[in-house]
Coordinates of C-alpha atoms in Angstrom, one line a residue:
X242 CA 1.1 -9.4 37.3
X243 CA -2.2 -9.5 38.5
X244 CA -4.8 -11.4 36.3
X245 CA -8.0 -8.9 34.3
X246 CA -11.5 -10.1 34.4
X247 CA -12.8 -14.3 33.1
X248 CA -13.1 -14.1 29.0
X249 CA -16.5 -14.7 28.1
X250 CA -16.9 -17.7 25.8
X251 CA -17.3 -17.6 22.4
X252 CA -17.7 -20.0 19.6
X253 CA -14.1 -19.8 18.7
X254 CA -12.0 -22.8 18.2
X255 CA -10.8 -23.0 21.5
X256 CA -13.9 -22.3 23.8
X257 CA -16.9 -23.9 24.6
X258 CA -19.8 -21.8 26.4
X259 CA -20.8 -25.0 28.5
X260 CA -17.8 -25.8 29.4
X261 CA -16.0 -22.1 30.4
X262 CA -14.1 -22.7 33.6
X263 CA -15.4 -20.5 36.3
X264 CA -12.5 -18.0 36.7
X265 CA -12.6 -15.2 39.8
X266 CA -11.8 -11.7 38.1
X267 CA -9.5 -9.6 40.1
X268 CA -9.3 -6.0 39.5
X269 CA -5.9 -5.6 37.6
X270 CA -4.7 -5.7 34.3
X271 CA -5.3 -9.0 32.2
X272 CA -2.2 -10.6 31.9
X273 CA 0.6 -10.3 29.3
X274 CA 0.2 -11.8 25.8
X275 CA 3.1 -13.6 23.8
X276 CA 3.5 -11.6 20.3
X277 CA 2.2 -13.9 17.6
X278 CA 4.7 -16.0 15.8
X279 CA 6.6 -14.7 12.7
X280 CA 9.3 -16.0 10.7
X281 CA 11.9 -13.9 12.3
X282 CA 10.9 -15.7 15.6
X283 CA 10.2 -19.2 14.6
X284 CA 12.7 -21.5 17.1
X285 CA 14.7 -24.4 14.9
X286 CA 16.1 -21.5 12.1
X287 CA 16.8 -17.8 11.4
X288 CA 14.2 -16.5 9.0
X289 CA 15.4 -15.7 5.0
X290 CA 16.6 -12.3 4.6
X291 CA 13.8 -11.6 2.8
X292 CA 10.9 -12.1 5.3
X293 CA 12.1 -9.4 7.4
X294 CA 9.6 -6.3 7.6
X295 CA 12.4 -3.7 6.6
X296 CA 13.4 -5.3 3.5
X297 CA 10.0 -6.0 2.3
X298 CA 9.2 -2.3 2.9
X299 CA 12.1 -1.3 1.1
X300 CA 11.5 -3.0 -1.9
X301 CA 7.9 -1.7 -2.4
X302 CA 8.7 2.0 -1.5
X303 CA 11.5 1.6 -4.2
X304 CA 9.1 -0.3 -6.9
X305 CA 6.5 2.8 -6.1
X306 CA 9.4 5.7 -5.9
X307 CA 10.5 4.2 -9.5
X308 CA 7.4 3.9 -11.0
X309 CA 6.1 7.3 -10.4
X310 CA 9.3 8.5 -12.0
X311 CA 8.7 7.0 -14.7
X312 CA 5.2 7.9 -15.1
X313 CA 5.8 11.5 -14.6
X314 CA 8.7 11.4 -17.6
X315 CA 5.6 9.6 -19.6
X316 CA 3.0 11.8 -18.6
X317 CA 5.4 15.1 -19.0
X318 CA 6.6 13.9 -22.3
X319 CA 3.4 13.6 -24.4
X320 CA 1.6 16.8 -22.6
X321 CA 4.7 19.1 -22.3
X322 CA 5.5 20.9 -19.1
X323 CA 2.8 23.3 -19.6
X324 CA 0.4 21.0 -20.3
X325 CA 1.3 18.9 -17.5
X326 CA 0.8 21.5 -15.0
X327 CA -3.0 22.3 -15.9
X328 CA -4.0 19.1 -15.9
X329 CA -2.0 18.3 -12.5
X330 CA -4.2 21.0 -11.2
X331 CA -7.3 20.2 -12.3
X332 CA -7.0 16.3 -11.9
X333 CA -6.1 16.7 -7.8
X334 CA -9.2 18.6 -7.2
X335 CA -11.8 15.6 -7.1
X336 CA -9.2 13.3 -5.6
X337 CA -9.9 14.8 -1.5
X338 CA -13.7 14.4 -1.6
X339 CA -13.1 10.7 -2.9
X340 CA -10.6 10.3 -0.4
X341 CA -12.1 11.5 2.0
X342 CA -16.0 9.8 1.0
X343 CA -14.1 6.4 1.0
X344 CA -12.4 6.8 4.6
X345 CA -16.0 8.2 6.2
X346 CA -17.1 5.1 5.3
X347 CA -14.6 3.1 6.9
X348 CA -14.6 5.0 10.4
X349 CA -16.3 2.2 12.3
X350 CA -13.3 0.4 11.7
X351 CA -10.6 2.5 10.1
X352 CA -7.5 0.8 9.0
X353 CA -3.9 2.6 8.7
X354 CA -3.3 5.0 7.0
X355 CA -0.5 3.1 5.4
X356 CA -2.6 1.3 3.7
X357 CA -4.8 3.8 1.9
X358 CA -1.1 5.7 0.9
X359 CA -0.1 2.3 -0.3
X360 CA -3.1 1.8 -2.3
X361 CA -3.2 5.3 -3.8
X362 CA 0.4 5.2 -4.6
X363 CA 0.0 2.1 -6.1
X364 CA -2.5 3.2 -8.5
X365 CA -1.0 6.6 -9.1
X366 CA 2.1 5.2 -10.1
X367 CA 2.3 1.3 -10.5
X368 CA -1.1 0.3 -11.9
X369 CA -0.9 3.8 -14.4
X370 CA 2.5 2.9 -15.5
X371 CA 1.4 -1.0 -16.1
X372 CA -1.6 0.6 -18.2
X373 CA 0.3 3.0 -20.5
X374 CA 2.8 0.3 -21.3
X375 CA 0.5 -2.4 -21.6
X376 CA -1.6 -1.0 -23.2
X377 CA 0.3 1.1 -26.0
X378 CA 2.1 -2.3 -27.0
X379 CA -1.0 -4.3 -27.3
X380 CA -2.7 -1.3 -29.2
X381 CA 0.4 -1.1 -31.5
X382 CA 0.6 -5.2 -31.8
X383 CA -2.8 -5.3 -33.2
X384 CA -2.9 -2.6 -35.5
X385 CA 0.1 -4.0 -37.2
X386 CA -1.4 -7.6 -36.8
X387 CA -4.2 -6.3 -38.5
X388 CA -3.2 -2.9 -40.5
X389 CA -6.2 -1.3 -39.5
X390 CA -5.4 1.3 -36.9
X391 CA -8.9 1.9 -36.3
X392 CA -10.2 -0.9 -35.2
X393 CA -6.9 -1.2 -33.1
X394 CA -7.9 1.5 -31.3
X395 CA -11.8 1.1 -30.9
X396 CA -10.4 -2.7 -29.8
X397 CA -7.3 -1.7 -27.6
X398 CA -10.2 0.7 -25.8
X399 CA -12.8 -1.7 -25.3
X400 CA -11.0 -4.9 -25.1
X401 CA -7.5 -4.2 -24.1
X402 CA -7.8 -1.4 -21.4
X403 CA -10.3 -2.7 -19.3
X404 CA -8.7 -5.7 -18.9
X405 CA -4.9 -4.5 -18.3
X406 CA -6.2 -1.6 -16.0
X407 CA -8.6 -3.5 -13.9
X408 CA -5.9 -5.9 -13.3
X409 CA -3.5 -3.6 -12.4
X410 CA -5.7 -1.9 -9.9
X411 CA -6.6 -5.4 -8.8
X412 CA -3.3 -6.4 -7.7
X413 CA -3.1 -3.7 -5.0
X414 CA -6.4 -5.3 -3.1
X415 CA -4.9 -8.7 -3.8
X416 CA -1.4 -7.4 -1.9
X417 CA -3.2 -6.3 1.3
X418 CA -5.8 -8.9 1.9
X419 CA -2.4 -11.0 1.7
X420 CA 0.1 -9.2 3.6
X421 CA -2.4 -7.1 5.9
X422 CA -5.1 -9.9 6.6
X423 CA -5.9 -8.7 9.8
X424 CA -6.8 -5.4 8.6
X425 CA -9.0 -7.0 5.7
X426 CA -12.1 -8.2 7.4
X427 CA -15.0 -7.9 4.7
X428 CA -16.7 -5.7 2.6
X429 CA -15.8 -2.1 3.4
X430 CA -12.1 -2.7 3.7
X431 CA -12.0 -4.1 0.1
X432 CA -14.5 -1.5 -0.9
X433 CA -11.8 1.1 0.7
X434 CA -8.9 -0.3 -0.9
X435 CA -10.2 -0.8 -4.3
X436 CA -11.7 3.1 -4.5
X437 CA -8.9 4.4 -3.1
X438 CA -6.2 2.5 -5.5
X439 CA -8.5 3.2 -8.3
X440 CA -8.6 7.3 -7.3
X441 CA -4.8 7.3 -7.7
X442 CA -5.2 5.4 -10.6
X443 CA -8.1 8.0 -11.9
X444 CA -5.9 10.8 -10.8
X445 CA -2.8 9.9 -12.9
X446 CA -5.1 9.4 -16.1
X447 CA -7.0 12.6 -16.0
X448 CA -3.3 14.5 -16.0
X449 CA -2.3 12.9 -19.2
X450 CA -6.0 13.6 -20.5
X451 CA -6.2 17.1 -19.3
X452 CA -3.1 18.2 -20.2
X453 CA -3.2 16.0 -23.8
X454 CA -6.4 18.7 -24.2
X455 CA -4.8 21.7 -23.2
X456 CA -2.2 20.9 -25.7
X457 CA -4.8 20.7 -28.4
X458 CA -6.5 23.9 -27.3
X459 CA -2.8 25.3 -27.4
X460 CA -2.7 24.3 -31.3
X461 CA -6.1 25.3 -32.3
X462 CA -6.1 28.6 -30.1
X463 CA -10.0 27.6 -28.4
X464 CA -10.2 28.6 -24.6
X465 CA -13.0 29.0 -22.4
X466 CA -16.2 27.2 -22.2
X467 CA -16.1 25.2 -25.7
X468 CA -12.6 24.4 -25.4
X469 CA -11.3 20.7 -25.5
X470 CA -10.2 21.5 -22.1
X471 CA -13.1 22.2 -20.8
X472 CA -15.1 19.6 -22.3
X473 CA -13.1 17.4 -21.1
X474 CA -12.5 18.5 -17.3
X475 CA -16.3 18.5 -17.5
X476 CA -16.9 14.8 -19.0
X477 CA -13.8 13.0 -16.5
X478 CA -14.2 15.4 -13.5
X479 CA -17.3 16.6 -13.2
X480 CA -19.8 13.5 -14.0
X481 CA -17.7 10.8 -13.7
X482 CA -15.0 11.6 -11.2
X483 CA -16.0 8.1 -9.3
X484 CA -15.7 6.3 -12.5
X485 CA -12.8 4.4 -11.9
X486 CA -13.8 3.6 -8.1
X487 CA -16.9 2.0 -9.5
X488 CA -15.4 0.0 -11.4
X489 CA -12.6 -1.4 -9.1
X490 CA -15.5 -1.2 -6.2
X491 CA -16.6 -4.6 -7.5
X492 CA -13.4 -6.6 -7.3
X493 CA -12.8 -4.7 -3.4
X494 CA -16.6 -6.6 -3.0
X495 CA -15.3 -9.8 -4.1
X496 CA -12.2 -9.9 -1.7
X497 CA -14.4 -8.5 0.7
X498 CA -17.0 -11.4 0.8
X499 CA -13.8 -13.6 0.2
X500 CA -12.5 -12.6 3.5
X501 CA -15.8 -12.9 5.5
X502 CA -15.8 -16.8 4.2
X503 CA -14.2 -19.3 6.5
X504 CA -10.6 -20.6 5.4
X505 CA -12.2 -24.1 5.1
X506 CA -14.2 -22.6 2.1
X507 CA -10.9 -21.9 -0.6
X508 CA -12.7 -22.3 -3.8
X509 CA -15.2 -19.6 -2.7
X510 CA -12.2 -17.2 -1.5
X511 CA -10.6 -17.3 -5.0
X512 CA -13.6 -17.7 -7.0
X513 CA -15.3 -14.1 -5.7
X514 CA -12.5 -11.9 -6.2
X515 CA -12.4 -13.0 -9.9
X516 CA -15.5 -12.9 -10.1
X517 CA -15.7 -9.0 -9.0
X518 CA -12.8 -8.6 -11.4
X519 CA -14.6 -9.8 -14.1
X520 CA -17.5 -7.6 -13.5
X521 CA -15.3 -4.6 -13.3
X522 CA -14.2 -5.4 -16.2
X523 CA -17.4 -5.6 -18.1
X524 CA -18.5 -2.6 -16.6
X525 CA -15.5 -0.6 -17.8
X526 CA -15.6 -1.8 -21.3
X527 CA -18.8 -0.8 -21.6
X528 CA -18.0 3.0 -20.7
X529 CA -15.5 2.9 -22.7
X530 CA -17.1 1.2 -25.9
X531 CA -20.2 3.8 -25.3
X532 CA -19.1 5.7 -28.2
X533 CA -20.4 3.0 -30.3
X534 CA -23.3 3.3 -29.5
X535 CA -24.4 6.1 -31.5
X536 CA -24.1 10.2 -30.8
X537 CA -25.8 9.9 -27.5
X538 CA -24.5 6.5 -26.5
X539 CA -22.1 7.9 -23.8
X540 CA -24.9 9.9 -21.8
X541 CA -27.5 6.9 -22.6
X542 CA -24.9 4.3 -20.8
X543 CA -24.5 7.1 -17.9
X544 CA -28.4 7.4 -17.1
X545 CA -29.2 4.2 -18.0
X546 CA -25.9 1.4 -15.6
X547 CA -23.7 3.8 -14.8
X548 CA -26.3 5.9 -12.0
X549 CA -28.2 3.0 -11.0
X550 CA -24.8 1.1 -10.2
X551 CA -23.7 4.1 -8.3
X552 CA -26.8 4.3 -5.9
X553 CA -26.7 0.7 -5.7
X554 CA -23.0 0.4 -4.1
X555 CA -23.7 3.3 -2.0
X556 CA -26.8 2.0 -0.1
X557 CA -24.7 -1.5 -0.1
X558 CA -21.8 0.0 2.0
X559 CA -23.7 2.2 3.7
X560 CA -26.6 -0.4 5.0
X561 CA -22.6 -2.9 5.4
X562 CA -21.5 0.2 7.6
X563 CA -24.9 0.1 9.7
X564 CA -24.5 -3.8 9.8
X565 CA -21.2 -3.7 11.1
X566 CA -22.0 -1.0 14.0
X567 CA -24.9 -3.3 15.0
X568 CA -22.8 -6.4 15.2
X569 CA -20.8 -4.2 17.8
X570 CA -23.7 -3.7 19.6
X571 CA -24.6 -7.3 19.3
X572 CA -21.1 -8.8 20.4
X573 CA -19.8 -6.6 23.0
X574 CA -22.5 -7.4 25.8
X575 CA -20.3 -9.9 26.4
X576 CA -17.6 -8.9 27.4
X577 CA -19.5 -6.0 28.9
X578 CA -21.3 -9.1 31.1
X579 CA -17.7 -10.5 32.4
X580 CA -16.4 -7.3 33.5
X581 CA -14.1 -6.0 30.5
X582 CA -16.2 -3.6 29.6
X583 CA -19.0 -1.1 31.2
X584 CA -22.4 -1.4 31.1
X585 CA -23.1 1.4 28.4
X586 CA -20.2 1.1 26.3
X587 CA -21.6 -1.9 23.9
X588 CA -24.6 0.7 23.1
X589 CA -22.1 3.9 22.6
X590 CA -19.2 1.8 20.6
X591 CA -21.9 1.0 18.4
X592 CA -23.1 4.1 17.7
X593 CA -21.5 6.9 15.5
X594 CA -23.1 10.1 17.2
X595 CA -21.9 8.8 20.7
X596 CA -18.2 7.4 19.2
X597 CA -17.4 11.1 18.1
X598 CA -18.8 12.8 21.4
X599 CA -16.9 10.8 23.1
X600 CA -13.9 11.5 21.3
X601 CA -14.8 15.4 21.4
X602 CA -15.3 14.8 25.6
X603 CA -12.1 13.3 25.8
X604 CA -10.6 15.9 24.1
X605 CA -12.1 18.9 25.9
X606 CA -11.3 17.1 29.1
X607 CA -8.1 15.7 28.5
X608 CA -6.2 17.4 25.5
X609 CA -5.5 15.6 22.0
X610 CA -3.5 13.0 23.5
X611 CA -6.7 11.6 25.4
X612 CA -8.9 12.0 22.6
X613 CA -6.3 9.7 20.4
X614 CA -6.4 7.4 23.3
X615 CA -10.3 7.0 22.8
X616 CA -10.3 6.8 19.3
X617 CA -7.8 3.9 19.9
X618 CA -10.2 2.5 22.4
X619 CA -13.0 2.3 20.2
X620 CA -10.8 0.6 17.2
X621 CA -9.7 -2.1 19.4
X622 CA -13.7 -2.6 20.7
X623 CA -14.6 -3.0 17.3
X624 CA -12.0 -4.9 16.1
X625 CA -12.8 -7.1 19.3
X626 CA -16.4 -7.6 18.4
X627 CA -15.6 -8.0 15.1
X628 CA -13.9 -10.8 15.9
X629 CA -16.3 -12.9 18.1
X630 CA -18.9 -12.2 15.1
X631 CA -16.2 -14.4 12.9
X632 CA -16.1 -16.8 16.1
X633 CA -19.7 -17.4 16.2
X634 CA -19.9 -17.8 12.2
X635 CA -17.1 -20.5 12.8
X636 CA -14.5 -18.4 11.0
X637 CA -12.0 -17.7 13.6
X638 CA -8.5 -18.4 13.1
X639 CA -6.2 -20.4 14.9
X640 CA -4.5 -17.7 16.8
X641 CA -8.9 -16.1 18.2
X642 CA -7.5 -16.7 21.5
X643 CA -4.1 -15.4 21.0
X644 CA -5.8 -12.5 19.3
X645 CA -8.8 -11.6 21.6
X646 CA -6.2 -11.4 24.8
X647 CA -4.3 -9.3 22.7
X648 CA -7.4 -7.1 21.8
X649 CA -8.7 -7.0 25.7
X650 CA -4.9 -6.0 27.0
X651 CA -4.8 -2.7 24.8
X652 CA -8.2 -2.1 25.5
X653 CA -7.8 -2.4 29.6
X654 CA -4.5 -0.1 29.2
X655 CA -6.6 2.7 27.8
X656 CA -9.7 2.5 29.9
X657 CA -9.0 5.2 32.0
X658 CA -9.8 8.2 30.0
X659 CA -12.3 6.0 27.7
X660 CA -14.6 4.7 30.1
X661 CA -15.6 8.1 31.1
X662 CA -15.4 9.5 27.8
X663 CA -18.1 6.9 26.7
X664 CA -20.5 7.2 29.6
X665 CA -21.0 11.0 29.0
X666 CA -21.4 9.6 25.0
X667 CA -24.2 7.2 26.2
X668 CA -25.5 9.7 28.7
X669 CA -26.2 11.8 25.6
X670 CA -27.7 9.5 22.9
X671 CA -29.9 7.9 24.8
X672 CA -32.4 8.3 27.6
X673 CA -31.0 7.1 31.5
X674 CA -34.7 4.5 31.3
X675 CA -34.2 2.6 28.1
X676 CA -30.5 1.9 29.5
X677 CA -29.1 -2.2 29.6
X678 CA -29.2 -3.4 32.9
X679 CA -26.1 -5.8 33.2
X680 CA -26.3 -8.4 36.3
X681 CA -24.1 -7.2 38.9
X682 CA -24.5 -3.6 37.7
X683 CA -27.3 -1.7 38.2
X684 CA -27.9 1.1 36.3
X685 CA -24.8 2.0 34.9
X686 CA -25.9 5.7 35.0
X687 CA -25.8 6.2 38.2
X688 CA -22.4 5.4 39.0
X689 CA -20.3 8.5 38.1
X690 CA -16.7 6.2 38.4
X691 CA -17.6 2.6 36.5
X692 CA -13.9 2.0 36.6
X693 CA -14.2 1.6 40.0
X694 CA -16.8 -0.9 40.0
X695 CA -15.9 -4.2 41.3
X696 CA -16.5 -6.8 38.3
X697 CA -18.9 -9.5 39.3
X698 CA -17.7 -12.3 41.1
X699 CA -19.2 -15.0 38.9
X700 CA -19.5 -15.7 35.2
X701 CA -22.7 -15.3 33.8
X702 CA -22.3 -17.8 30.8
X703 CA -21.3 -21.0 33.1
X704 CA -24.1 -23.4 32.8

């Protein structure tokens, strides 16, 4: 098979910019990359039985299948069917917008889908089942430790709970920044993980509130505006529906800046996950011990953290999100330089406005199927220049070469109805005179078929 385009050098563990072999690009496809090594193909042994994908997926789907079971027998059992119903009905309706808030933000690079389903089951069902357990015994433990029921509870609530739940949503972050590392690249992806998983988790808990409250109401015969129900949909749904993603926002920053440190620095990448946990768990306590602070201490701890925290995350993952697309911008010249890439893609790949119109040209011109293909071409760009930025920072990992071939092959398999795609994008965003003008290239807006382009003879990092 005919070799792609030289690599440019990077700072990875494996290249040297002053010392890049001068390589003549031919105009095909780069080769063929060897998979990367997994258990199941390591020579010298057969892999354990329980390394292989299929049983590993098995088990979780069954630990997740089992524990919603049992959380909806739970959940049906202390709010009756009835009761269950209304508050299944009222607790879905936030969950969309939070869904769908926490995957805008993660469409420069948006993971799998797998792994927001995973995360939301696991708090719907595992981390809410872990709670009500947990919690109930150590509620019950200390009431009769102490035989004051009270305090138990006012304890068990400010104590207990934040500490049980927090965990429990914790542990679904800690599973993929293990077993999906290469779709756990820094902050937004923990923020992603942690909100969603904690929105499940939310989700599960308003039911058993909503309908607990309807059941009252039931009892007392109160309905409409000063009902229990109502006071509660209002309190849980209406101003604190992201309550829970706050909270478990703060550990998803911790493994997030935990997985932007280099595997050299392991005290670091244990010590700022725990130390999110910890301040998700403060902040939790301290909504739920608000109570105690007087008649108005619930709305006083609302104006006075729980707002300012809010707004705070927000403009941190929004100016991460901004960072992120300029580091695209930043990184992909180079590529762009040695012939991988066109002229104007480094400017439209990092851009939002031009990413969608490119998907939207693709689509018009080409049907869904070409408009996936983009949207695949741009997640593979970014995931490209994402990695360079980690090779620069001196945080590559042993396989950067292995992994950037990898990248460049799935990119050169779709550039066909990308490149295009992207060059109408950049046409659009941006004027034809403030355009990059790439040696060997020209203007790249006045060549209607850059695919065509022969790449340049030379490499234009060789010192």
């Amino acid at each position: 098979m005919a070799t792609g385009p030289p690599l440019p050098p990077h700072s990875g563990p494996h290249n040297n910019p002053h010392n890049d072999p001068h390589t003549s690009p031919q105009s095909g496809p780069p080769p063929s990359v060897a998979p990367s090594i997994t258990p199941a193909t390591v020579p010298g042994g057969a892999a354990h039985w329980w390394h292989r994908r299929w049983v590993r997926y098995s088990a979780l789907t069954t630990l997740l299948a089992l524990s919603g079971l049992v959380i909806l027998a739970l959940v049906r059992k202390q709010t009756g069917t009835e009761g269950f119903l209304v508050g299944l009905g009222l607790a879905v309706l936030p969950v969309p917008l939070l869904v769908a808030a926490f995957r805008w933000l993660d469409r420069v690079e948006p993971g799998p889908w797998r792994n927001l389903l995973f995360s939301f089951a696991w708090g719907a069902c595992a981390a809410a089942l872990i709670a009500i357990v947990a919690n109930s015994f150590a509620t019950r433990w200390i009431a009769t430790a102490t035989a004051d029921p009270s305090s138990a509870d006012t304890l068990g609530a400010t104590v207990i709970a934040p500490i049980v739940e927090e965990s429990a949503k914790a542990a679904a972050v800690l599973l993929v920044f293990l077993f999906r590392r290469r779709e756990f690249t820094g902050i937004l992806d923990g923020v992603v993980i942690a909100g969603v998983t904690a929105t499940g988790f939310a989700f599960t808990e308003n039911i058993l509130y909503l309908g607990t409250a309807f059941g009252t109401d039931q009892l007392s015969g109160e309905t409409g505006l000063f009902s229990v129900t109502a006071a509660t949909f209002f309190v849980r749904v209406i101003m604190s529906p992201f309550a829970h993603p706050l909270f478990s926002v703060l550990t998803g920053i911790g493994f997030g800046i935990a997985a932007l440190s280099a595997d050299r620095h392991k005290v670091r990448r244990v010590l700022l996950p725990i130390v999110g946990l910890l301040l998700a768990m403060g902040m939790h306590a301290m909504w739920n011990g608000s109570s105690a602070f007087g008649e108005y201490g619930f709305f006083a701890v609302y104006a006075a953290f729980m707002v300012p925290t809010f707004g705070l995350l927000t403009w941190l993952v929004i100016w991460t999100r901004q960072r992120e697309l300029g580091t695209i911008r930043s990184e992909l010249p180079a590529y762009a330089m040695a012939g991988w890439l066109t002229a104007p893609e480094p400017f439209a790949l990092g851009s939002m406005k031009a990413r969608r119109l490119a998907r939207e040209y693709a689509t018009h011109h080409g049907g869904r199927a070409a408009g996936r293909t983009v949207a695949e071409y741009e997640a593979y760009a970014t995931s490209l220049a994402f990695l360079r930025h980690r090779g620069h920072q001196g945080r590559a990992d042993a396989d950067f070469v292995l992994r950037e071939r990898e990248l460049l092959h799935e990119l050169w398999t779709r550039r066909e109805p990308a490149r295009p795609a992207l060059l109408y994008a950049a046409h659009a965003t941006a004027p034809a005179p403030r355009a990059p003008q790439w040696p060997g290239y020209g203007s790249p807006y006045t060549n209607p078929h850059p695919a065509q382009t022969p790449y340049p003879a030379y490499n234009p990092y060789r010192s």
